[in-house]
PDB file of C-alpha atoms in Angstrom:
ATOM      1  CA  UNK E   1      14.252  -9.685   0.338  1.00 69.00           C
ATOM      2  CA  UNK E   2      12.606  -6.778   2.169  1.00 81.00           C
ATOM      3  CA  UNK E   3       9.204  -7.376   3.521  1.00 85.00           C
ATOM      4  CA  UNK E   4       6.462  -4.321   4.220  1.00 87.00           C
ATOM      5  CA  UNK E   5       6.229  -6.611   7.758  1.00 87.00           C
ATOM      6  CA  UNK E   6      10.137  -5.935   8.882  1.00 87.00           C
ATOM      7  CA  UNK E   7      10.735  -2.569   7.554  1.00 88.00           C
ATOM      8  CA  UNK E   8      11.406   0.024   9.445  1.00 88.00           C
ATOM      9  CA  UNK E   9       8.018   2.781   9.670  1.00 88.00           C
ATOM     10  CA  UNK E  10       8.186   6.142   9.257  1.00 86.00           C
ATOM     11  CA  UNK E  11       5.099   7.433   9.225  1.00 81.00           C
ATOM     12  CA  UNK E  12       1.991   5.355  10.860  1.00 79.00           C
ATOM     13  CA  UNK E  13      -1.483   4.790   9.782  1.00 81.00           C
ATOM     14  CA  UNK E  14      -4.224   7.888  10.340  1.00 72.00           C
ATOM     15  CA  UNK E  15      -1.230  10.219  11.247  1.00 71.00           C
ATOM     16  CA  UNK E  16      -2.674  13.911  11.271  1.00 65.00           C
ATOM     17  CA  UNK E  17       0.593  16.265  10.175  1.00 62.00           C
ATOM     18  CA  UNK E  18      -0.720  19.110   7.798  1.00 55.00           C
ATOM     19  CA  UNK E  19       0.028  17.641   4.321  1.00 56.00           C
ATOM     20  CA  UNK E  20      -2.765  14.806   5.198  1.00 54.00           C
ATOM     21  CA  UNK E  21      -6.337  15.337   5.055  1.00 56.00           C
ATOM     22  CA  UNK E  22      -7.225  16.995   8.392  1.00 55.00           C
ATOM     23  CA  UNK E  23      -9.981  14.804   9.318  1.00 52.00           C
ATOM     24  CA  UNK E  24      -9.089  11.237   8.097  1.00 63.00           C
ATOM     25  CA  UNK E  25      -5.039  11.369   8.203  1.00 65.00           C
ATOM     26  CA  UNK E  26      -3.036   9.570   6.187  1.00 75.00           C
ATOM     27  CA  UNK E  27      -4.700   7.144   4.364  1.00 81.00           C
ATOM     28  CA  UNK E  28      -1.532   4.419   4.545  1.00 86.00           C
ATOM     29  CA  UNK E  29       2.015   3.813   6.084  1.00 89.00           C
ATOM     30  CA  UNK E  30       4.812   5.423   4.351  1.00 90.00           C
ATOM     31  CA  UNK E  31       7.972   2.961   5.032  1.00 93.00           C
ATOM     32  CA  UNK E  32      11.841   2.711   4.731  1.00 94.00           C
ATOM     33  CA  UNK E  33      12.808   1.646   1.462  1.00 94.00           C
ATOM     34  CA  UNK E  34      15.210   3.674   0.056  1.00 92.00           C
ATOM     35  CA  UNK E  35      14.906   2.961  -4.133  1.00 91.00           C
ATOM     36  CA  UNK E  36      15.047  -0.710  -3.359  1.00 93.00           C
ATOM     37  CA  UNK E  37      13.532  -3.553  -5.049  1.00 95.00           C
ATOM     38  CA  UNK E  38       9.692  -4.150  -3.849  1.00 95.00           C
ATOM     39  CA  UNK E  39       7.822  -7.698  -3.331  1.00 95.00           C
ATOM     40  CA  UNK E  40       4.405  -7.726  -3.045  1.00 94.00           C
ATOM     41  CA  UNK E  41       3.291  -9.349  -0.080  1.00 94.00           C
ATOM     42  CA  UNK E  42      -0.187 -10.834  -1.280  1.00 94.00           C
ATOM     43  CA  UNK E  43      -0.923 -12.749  -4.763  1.00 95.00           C
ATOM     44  CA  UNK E  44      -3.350 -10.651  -6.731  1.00 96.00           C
ATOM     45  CA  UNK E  45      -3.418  -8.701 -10.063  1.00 96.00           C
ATOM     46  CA  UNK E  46      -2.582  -5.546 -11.476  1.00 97.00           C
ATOM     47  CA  UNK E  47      -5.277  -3.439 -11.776  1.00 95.00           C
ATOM     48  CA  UNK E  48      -3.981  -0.002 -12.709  1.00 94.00           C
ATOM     49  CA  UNK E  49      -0.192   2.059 -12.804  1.00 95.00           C
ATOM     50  CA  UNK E  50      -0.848   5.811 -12.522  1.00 94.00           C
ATOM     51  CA  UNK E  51       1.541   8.998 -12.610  1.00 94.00           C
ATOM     52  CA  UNK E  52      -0.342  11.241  -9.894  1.00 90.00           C
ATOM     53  CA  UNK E  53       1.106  14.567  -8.931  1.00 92.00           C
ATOM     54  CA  UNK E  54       0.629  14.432  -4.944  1.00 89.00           C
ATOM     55  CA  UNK E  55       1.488  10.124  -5.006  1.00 89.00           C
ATOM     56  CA  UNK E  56       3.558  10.020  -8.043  1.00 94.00           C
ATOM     57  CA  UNK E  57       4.084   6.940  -9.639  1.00 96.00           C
ATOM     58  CA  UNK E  58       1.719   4.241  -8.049  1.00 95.00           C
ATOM     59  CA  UNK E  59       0.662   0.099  -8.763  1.00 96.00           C
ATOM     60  CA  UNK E  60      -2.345  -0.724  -7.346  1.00 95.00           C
ATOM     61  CA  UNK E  61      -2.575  -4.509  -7.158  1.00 96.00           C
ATOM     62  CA  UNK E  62      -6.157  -6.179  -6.298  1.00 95.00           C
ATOM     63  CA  UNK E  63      -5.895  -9.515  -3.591  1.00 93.00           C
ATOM     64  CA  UNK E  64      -7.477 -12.561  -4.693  1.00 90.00           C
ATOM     65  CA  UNK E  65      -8.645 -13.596  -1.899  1.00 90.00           C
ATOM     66  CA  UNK E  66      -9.723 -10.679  -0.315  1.00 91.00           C
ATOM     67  CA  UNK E  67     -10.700  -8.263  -3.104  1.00 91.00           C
ATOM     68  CA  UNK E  68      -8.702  -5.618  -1.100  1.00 93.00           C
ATOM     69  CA  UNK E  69      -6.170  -3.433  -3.180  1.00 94.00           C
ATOM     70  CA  UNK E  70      -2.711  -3.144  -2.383  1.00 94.00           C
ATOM     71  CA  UNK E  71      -1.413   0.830  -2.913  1.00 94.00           C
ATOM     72  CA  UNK E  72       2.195   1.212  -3.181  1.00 96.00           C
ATOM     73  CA  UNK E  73       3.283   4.895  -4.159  1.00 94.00           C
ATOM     74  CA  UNK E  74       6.217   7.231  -4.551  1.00 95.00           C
ATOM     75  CA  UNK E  75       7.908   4.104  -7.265  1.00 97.00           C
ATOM     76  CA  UNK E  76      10.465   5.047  -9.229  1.00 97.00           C
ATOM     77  CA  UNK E  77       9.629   2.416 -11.816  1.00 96.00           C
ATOM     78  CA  UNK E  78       7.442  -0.772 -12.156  1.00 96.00           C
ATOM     79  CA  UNK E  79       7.985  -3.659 -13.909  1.00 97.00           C
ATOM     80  CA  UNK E  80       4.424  -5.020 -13.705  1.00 98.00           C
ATOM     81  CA  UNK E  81       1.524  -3.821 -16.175  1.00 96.00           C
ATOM     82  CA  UNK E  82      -2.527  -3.779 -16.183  1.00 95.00           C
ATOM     83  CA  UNK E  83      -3.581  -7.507 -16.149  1.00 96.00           C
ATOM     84  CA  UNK E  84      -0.496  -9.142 -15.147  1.00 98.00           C
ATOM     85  CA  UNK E  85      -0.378 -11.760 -12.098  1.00 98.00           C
ATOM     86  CA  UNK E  86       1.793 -11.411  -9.054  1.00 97.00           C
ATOM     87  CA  UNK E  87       2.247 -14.207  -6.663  1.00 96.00           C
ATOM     88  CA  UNK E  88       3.241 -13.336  -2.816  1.00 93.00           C
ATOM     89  CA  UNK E  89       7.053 -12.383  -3.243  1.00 93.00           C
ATOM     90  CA  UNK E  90       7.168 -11.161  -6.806  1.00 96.00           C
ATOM     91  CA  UNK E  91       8.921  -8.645  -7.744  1.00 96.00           C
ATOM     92  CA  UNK E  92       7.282  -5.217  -8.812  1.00 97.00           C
ATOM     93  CA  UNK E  93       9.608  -2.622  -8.799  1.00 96.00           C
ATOM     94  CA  UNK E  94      11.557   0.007  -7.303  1.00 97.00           C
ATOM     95  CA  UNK E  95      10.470   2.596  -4.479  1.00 96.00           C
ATOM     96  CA  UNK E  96      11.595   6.177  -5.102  1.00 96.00           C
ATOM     97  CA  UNK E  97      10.449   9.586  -4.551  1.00 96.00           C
ATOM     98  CA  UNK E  98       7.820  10.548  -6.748  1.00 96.00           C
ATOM     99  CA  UNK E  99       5.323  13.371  -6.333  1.00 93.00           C
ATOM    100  CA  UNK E 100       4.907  16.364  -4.686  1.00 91.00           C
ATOM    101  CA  UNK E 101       3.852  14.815  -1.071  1.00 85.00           C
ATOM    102  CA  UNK E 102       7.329  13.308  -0.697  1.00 86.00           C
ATOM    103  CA  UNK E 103      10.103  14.226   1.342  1.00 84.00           C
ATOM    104  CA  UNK E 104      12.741  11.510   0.491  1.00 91.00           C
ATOM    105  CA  UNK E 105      12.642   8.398  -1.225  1.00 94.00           C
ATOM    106  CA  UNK E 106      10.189   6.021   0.519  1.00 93.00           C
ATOM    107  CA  UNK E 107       7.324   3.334  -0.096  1.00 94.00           C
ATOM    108  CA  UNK E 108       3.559   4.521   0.864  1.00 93.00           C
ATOM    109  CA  UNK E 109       1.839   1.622   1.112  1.00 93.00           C
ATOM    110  CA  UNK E 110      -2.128   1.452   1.887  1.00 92.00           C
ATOM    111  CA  UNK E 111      -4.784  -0.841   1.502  1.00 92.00           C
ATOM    112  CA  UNK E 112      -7.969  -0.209   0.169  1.00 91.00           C
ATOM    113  CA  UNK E 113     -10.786  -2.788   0.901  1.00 90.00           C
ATOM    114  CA  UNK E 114     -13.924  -3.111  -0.445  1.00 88.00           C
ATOM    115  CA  UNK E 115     -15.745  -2.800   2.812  1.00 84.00           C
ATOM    116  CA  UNK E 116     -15.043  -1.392   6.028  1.00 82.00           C
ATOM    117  CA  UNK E 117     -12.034  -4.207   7.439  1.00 83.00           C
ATOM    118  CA  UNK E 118     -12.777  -2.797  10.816  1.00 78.00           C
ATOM    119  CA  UNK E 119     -15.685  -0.850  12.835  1.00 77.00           C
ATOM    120  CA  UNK E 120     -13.252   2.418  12.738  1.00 75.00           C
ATOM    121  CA  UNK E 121     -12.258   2.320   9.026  1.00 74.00           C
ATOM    122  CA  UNK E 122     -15.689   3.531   8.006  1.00 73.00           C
ATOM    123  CA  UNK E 123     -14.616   7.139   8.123  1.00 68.00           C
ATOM    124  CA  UNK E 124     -11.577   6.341   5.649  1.00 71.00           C
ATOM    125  CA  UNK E 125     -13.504   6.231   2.396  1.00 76.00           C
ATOM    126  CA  UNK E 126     -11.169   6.365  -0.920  1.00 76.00           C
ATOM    127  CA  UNK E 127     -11.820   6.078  -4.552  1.00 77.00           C
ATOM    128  CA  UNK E 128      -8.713   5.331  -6.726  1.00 75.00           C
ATOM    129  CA  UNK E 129      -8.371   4.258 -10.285  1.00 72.00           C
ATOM    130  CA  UNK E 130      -8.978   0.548  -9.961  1.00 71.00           C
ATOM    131  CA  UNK E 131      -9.892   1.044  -5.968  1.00 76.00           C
ATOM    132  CA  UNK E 132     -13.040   2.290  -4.213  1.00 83.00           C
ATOM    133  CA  UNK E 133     -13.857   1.484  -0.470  1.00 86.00           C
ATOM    134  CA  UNK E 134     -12.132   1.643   3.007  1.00 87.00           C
ATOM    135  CA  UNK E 135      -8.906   2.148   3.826  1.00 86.00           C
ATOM    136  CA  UNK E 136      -7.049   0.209   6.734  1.00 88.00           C
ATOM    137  CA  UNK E 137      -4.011  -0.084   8.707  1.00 89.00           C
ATOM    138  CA  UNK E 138      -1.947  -2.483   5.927  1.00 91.00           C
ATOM    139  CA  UNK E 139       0.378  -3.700   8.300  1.00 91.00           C
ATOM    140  CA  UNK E 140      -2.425  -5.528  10.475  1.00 91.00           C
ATOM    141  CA  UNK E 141      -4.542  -6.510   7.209  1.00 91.00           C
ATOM    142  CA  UNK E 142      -1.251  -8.659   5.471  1.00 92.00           C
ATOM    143  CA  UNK E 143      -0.644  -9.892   8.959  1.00 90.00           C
ATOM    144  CA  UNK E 144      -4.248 -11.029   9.045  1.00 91.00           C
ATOM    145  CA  UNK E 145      -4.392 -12.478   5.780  1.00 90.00           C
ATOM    146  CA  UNK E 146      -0.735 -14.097   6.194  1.00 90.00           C
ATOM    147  CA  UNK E 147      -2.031 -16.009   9.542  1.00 89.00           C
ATOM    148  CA  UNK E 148      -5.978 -16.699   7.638  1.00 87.00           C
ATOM    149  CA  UNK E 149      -4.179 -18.651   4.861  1.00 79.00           C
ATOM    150  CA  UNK E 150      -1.443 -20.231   7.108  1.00 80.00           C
ATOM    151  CA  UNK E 151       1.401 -17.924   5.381  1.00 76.00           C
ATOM    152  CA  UNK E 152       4.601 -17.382   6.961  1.00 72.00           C
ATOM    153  CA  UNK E 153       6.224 -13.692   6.617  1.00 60.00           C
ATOM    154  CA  UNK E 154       8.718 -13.648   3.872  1.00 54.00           C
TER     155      UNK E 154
END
């Protein structure tokens, strides 16, 4: 099983090419899965599955503990729906390359928390369906949460 934690990045966290927003950057991590099978790496529930033109197909999956949402974009499919509840290692569905901000099939992957996870996420405001608050590096936040509830990386 591939974990968001040992794949290979592509594109980090706030990076400013031109297809991001100029100011903030990209608002997640966009990482090597290559139409594989995806996990989620936090327990939580499903919260919305929307077919966006820039993101494509995306699950947006709401932590328990946390409250954060877990963004995970470009899918070529989901096997998940509105209500269900994923435990830490379920799986979800298949990355792809969906949308028009793609250039190869990949997982974006951001987190949107409900308030500012650290002093320099204030500027990265979002609103998505299901989602509105601050977005943050997601590879510190799981490694955060993983260590706060004693969880080892799948």
């Amino acid at each position: 099983m591939k974990s968001v934690l040992s794949t290979r990045l592509i594109q980090g966290f706030r990076n400013k090419r031109p297809v991001y927003d100029k100011v903030k950057g990209h608002t997640g991590v966009d990482l090597d899965f290559k139409n594989e099978a995806l996990f989620t790496p936090l327990s939580g529930t499903v919260v919305a599955y929307v077919k966006q033109t820039e993101m494509g197909n995306c699950l947006y999956v709401r932590h328990d503990a946390s409250g954060a949402v877990l963004v995970f974009a470009h899918l070529s499919f989901t096997i998940v729906k509105k209500g269900d509840k994923v435990k830490r290692g379920d799986s979800i569905g298949k990355s792809g390359n969906t949308g028009t901000i793609t250039t190869g099939a990949h997982l974006h992957f951001e987190i949107v928390c409900p308030a500012p996870y650290r002093p320099e996420d204030k500027v990265m405001t979002r609103s998505l369906p299901g989602a509105k608050g601050f977005n943050t590096d997601p590879l510190p936040f799981i490694r955060d949460q993983y260590k706060k509830y004693g969880v080892s990386n799948p």
